[in-house]
PDB file of N, CA and C in Angstrom:
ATOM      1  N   UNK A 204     -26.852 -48.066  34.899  1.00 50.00           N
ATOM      2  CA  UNK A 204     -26.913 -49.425  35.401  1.00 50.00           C
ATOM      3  C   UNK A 204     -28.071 -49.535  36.395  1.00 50.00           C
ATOM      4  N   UNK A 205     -29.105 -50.594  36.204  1.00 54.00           N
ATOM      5  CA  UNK A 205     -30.147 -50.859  37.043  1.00 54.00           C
ATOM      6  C   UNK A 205     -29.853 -51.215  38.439  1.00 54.00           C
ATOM      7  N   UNK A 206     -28.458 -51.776  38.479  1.00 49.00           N
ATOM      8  CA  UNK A 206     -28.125 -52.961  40.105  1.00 49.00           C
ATOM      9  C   UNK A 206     -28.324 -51.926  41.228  1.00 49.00           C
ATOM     10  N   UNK A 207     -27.902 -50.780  41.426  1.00 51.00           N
ATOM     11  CA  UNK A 207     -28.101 -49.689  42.434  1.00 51.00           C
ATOM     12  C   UNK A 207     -29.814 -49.689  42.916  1.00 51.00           C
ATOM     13  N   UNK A 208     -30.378 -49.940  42.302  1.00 45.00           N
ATOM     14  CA  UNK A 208     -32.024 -49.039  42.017  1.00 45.00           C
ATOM     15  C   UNK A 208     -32.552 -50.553  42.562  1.00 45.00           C
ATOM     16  N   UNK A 209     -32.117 -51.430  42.086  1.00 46.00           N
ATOM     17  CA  UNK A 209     -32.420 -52.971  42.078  1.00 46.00           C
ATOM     18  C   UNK A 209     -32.370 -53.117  44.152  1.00 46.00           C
ATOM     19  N   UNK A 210     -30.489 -52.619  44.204  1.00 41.00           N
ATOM     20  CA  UNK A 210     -30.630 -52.916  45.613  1.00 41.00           C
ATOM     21  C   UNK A 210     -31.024 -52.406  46.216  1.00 41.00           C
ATOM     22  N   UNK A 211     -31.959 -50.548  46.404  1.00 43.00           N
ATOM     23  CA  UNK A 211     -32.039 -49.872  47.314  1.00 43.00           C
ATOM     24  C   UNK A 211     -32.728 -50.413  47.397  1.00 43.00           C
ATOM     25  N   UNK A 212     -33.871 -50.758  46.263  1.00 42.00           N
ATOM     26  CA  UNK A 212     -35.564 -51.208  46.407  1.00 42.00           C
ATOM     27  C   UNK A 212     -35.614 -52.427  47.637  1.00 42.00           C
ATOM     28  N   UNK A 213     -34.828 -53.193  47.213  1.00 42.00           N
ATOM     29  CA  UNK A 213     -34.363 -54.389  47.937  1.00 42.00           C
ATOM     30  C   UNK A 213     -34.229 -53.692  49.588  1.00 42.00           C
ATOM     31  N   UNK A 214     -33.742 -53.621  49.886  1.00 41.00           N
ATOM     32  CA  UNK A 214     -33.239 -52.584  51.129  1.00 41.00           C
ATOM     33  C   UNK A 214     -34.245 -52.176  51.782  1.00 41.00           C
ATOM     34  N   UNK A 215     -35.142 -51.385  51.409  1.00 43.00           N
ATOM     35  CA  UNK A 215     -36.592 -50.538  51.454  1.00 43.00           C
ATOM     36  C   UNK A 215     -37.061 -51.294  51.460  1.00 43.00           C
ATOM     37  N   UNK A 216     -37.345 -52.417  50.606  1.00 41.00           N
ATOM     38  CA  UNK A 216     -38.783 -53.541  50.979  1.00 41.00           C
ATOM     39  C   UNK A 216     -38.158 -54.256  52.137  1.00 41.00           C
ATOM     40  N   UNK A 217     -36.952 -54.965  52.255  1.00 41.00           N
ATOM     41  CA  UNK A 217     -36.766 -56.270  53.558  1.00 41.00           C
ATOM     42  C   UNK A 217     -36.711 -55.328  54.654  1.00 41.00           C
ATOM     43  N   UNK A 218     -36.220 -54.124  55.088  1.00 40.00           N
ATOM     44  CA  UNK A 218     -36.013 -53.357  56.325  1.00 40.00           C
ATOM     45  C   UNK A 218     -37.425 -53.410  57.199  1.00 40.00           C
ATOM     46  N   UNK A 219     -37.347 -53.499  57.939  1.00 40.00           N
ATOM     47  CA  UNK A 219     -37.771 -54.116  59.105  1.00 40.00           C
ATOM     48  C   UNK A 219     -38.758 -52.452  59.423  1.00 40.00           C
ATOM     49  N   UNK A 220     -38.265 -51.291  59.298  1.00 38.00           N
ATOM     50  CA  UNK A 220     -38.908 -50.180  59.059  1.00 38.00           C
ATOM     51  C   UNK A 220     -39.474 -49.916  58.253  1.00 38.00           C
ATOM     52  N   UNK A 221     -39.736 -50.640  56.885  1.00 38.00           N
ATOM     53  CA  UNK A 221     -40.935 -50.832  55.667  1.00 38.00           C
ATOM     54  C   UNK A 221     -41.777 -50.991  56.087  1.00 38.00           C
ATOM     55  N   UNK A 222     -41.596 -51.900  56.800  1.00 41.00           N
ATOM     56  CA  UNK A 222     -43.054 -53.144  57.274  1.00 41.00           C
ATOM     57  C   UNK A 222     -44.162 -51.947  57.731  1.00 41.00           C
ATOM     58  N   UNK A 223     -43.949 -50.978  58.305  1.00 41.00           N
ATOM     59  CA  UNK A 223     -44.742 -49.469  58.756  1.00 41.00           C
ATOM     60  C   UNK A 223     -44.719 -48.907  57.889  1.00 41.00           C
ATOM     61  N   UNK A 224     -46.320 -47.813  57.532  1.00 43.00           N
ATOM     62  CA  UNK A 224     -45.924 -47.077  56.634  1.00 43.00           C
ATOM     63  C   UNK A 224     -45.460 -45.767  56.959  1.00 43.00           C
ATOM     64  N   UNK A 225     -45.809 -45.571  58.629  1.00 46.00           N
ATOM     65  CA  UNK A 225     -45.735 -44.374  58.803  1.00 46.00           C
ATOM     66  C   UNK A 225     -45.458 -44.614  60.570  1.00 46.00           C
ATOM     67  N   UNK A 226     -45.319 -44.178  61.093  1.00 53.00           N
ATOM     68  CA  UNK A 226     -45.821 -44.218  62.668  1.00 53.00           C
ATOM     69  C   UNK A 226     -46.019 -42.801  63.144  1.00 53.00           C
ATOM     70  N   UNK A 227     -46.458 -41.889  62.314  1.00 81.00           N
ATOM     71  CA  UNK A 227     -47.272 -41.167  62.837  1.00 81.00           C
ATOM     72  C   UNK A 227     -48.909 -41.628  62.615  1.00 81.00           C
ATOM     73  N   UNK A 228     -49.989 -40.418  63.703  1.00 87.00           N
ATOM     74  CA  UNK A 228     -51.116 -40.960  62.927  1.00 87.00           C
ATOM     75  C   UNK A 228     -51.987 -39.869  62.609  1.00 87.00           C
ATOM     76  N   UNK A 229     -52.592 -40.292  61.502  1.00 87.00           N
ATOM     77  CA  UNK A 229     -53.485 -39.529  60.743  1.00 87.00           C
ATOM     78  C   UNK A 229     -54.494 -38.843  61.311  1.00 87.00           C
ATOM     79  N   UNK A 230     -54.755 -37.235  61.136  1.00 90.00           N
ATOM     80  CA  UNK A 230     -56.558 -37.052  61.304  1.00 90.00           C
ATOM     81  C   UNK A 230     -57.146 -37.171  60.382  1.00 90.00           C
ATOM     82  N   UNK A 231     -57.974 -38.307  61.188  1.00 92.00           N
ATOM     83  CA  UNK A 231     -58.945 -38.982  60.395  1.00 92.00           C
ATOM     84  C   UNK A 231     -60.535 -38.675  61.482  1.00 92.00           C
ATOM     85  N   UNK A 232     -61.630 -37.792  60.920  1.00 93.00           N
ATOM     86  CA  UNK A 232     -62.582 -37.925  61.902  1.00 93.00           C
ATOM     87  C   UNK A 232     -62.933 -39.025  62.745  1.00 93.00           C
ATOM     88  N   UNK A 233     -63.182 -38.379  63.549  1.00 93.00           N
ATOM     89  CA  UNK A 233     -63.152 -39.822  64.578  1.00 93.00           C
ATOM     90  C   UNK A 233     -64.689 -40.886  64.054  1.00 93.00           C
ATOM     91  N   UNK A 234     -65.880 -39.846  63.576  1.00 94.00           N
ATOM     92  CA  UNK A 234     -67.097 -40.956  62.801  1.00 94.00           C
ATOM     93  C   UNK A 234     -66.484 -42.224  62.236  1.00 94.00           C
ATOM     94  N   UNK A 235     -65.395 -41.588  61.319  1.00 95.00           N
ATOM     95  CA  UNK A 235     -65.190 -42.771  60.469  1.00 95.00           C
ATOM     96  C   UNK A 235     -63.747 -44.070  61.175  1.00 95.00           C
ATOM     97  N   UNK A 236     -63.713 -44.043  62.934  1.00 96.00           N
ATOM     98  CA  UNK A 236     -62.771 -44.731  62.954  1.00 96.00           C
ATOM     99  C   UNK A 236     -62.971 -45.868  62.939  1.00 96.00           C
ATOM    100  N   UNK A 237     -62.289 -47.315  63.110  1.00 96.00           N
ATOM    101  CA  UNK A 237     -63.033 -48.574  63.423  1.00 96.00           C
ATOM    102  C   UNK A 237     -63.166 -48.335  65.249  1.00 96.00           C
ATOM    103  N   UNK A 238     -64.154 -49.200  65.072  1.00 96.00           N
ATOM    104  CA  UNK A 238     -64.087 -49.716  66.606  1.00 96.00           C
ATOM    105  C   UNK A 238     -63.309 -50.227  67.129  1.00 96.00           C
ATOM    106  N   UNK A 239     -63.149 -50.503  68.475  1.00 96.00           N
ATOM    107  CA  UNK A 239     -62.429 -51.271  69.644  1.00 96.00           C
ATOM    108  C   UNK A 239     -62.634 -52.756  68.938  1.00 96.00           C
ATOM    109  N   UNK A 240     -63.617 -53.202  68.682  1.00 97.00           N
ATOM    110  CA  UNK A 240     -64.104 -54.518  68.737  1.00 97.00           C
ATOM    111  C   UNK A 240     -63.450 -55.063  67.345  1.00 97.00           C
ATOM    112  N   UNK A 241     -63.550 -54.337  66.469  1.00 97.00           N
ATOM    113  CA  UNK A 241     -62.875 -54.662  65.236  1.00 97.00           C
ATOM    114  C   UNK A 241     -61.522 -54.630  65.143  1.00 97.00           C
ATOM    115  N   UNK A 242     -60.636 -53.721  65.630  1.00 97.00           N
ATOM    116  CA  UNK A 242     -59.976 -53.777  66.012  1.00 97.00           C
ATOM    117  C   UNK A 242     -58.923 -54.803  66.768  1.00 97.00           C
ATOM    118  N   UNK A 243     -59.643 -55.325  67.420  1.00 97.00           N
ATOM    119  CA  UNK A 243     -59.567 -56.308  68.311  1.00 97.00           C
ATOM    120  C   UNK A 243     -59.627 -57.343  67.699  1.00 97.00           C
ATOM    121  N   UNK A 244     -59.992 -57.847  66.709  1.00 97.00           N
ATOM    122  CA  UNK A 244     -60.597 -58.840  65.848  1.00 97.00           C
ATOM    123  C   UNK A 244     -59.497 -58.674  64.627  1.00 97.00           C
ATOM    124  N   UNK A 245     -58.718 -57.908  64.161  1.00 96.00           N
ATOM    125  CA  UNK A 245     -57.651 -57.791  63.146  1.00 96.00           C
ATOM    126  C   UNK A 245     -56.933 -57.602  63.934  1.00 96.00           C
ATOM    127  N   UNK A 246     -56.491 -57.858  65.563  1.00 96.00           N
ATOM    128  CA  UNK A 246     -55.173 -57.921  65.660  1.00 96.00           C
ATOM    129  C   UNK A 246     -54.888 -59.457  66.272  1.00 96.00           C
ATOM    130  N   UNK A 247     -56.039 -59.953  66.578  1.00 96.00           N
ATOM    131  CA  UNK A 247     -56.210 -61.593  66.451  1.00 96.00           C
ATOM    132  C   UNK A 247     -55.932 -62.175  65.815  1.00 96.00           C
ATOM    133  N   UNK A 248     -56.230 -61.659  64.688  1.00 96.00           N
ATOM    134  CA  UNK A 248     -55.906 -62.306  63.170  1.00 96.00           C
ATOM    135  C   UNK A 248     -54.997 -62.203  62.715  1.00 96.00           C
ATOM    136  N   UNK A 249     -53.899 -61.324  63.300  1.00 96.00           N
ATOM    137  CA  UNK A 249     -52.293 -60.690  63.147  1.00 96.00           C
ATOM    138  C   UNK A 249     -51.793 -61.633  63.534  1.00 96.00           C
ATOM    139  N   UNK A 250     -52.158 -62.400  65.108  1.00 96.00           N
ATOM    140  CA  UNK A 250     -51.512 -63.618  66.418  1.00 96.00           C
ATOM    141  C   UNK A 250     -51.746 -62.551  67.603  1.00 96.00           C
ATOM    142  N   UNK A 251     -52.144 -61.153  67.694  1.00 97.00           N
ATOM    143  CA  UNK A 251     -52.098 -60.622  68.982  1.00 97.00           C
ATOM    144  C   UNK A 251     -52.926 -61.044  70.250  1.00 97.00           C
ATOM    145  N   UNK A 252     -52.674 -60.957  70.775  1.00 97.00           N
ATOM    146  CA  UNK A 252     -53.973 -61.452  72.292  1.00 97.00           C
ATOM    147  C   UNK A 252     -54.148 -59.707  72.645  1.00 97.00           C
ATOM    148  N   UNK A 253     -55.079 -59.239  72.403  1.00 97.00           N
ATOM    149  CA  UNK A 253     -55.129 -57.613  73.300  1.00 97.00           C
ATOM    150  C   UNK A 253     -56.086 -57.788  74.405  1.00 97.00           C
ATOM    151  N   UNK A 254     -55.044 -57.141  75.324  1.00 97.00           N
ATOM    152  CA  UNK A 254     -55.571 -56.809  76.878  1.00 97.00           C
ATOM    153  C   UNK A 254     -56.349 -55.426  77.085  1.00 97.00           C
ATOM    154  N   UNK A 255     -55.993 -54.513  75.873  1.00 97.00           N
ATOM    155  CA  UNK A 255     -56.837 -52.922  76.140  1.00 97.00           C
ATOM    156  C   UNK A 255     -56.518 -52.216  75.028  1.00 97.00           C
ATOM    157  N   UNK A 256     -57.555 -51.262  74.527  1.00 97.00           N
ATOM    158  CA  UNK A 256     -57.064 -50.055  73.343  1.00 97.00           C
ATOM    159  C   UNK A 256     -57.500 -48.842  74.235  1.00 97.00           C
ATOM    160  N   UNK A 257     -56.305 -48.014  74.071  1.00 96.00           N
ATOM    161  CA  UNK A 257     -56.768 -46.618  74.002  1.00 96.00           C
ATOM    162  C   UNK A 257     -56.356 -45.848  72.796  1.00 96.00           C
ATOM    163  N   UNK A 258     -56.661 -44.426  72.438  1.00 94.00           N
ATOM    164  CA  UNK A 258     -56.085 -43.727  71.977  1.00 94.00           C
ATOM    165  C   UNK A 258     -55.085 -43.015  72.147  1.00 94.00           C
ATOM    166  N   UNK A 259     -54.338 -43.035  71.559  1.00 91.00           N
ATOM    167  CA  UNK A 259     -52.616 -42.247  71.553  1.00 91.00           C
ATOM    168  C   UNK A 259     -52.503 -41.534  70.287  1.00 91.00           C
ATOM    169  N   UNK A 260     -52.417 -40.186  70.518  1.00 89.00           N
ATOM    170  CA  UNK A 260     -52.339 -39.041  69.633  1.00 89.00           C
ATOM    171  C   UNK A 260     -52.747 -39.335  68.181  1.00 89.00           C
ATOM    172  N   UNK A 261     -54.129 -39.688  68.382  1.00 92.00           N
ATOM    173  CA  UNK A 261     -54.627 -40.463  66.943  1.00 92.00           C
ATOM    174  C   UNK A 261     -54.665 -41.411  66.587  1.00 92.00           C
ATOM    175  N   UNK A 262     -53.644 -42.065  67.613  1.00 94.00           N
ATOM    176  CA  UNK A 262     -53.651 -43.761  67.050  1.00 94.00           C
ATOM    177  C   UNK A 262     -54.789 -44.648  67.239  1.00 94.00           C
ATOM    178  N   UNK A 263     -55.031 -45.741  67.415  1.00 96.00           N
ATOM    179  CA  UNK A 263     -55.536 -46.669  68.604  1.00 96.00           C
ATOM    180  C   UNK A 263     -54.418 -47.652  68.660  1.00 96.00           C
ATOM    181  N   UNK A 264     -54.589 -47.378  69.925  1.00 96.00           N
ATOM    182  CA  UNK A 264     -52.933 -48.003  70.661  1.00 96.00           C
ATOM    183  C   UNK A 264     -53.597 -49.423  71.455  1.00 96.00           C
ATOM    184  N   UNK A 265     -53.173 -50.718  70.635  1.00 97.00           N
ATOM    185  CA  UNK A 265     -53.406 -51.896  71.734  1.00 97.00           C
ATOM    186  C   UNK A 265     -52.752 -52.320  72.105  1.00 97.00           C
ATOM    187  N   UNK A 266     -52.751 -52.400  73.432  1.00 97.00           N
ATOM    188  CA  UNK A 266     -51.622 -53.372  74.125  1.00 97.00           C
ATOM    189  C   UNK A 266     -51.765 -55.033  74.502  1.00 97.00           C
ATOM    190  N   UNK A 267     -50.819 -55.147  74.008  1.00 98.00           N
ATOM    191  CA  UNK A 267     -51.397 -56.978  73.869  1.00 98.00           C
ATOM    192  C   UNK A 267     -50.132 -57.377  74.109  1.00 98.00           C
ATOM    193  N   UNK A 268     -50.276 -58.857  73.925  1.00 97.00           N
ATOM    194  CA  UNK A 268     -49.371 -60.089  73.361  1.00 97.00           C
ATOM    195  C   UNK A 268     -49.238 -60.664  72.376  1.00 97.00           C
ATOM    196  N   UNK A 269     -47.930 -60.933  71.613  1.00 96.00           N
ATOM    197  CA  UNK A 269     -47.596 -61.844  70.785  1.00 96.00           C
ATOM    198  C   UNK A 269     -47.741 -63.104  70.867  1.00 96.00           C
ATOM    199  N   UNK A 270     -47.672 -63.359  69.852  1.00 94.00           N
ATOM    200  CA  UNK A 270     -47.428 -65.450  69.961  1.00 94.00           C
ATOM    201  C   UNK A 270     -46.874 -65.941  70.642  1.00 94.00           C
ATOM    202  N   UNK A 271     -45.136 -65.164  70.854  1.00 94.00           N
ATOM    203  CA  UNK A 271     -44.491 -65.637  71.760  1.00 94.00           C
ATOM    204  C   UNK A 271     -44.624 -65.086  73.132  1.00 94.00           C
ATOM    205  N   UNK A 272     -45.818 -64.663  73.563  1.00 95.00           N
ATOM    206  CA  UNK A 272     -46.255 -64.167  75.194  1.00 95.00           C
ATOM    207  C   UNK A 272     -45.635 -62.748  75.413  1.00 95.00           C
ATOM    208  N   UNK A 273     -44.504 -62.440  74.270  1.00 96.00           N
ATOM    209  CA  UNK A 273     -43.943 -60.734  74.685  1.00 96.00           C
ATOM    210  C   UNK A 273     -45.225 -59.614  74.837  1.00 96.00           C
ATOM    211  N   UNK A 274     -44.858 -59.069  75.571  1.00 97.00           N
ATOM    212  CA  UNK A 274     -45.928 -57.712  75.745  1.00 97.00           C
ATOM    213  C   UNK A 274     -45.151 -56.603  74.804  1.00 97.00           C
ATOM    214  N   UNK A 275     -46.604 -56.368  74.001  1.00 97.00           N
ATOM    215  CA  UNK A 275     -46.437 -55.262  72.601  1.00 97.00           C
ATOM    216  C   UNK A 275     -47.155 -54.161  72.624  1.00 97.00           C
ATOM    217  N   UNK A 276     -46.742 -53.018  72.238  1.00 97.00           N
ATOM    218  CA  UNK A 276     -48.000 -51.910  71.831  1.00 97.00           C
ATOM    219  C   UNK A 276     -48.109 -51.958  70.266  1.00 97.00           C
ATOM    220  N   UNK A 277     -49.390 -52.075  69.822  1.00 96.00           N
ATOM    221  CA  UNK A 277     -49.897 -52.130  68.473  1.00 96.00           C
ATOM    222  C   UNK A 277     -49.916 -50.671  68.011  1.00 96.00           C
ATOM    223  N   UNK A 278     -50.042 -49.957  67.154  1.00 96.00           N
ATOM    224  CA  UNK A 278     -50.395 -48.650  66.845  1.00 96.00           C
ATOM    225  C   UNK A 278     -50.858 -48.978  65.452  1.00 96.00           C
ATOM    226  N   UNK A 279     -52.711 -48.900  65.025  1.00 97.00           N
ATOM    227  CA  UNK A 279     -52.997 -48.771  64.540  1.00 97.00           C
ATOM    228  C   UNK A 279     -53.594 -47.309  63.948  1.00 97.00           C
ATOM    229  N   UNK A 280     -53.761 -47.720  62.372  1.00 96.00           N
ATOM    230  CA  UNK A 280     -54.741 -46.400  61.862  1.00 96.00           C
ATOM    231  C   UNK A 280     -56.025 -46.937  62.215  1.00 96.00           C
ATOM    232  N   UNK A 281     -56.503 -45.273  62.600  1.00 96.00           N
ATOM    233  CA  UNK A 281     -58.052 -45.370  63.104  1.00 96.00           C
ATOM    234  C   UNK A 281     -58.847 -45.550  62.048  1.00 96.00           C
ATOM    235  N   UNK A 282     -58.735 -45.114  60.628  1.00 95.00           N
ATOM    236  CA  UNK A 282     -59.706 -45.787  60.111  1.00 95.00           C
ATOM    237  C   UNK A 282     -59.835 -46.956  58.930  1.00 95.00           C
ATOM    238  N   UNK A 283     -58.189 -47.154  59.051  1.00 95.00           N
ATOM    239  CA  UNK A 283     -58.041 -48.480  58.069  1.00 95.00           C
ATOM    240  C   UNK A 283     -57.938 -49.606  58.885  1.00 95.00           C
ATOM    241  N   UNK A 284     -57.455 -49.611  59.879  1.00 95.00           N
ATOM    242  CA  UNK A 284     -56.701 -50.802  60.991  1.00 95.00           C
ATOM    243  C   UNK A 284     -55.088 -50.839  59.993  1.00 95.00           C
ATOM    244  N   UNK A 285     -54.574 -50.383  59.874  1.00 95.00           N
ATOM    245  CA  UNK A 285     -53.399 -50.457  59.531  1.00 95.00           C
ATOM    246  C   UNK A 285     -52.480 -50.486  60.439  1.00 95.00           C
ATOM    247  N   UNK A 286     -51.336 -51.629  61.162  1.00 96.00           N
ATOM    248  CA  UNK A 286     -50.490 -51.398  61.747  1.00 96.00           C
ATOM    249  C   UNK A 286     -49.592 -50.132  61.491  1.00 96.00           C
ATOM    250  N   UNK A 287     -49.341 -49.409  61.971  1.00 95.00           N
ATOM    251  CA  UNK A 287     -48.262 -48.308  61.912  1.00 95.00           C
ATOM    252  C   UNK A 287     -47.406 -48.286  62.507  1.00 95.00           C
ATOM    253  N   UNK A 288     -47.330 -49.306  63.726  1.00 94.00           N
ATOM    254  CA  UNK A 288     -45.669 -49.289  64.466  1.00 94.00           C
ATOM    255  C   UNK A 288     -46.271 -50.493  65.590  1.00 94.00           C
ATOM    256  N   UNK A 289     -45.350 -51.029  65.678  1.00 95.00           N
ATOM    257  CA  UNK A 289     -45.337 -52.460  66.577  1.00 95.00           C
ATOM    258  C   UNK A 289     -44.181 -51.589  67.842  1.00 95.00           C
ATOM    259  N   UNK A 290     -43.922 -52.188  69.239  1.00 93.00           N
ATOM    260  CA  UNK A 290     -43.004 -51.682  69.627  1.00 93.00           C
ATOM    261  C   UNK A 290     -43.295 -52.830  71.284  1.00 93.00           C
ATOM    262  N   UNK A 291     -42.183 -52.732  71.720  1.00 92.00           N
ATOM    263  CA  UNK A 291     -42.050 -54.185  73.098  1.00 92.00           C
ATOM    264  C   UNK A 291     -42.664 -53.047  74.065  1.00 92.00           C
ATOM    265  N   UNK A 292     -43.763 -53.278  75.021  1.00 76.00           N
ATOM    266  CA  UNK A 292     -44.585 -52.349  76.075  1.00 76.00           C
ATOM    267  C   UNK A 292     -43.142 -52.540  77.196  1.00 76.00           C
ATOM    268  N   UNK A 293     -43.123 -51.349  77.743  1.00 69.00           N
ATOM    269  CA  UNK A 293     -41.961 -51.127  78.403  1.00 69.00           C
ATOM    270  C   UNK A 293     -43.055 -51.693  80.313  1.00 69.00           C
TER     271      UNK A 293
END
């Protein structure tokens, strides 16, 4: 019967932990990472407002704001811009 396979998929795509593919982060040489500035520019385009990037164990970590003014840490891949984990800045 397909309905099992039907719902995990289901499950796995809406979970709120899909939305990431990973939240670890990749070595990726650092030549090939994006910039700050680009960076900055795809998380605008997300709704983020970023106040600063650093790096965090591979990541580039921005800390910004949402739409709704919450303070967020972004964790992107360094050389796709791929979100990898959203999380509320403590």
């Amino acid at each position: 019967m397909k309905t099992p396979l039907i719902v995990a998929t289901m499950i796995a795509v809406l979970s709120p932990a899909a939305a990431f593919a990973s939240d670890e982060c990749p070595n990726v040489p650092r030549d090939q990472w994006m910039s700050d500035a680009a960076i900055t520019e795809k998380a605008k385009g997300m709704g983020y407002d970023v106040r600063s990037i650093k790096v965090d164990d591979g990541c580039l970590e921005a800390y910004a704001t949402d739409k709704d003014g919450k303070r967020v840490e972004v964790y992107f891949h360094p050389g796709t811009g791929e979100v990898l984990k959203v999380s509320e800045d403590d």
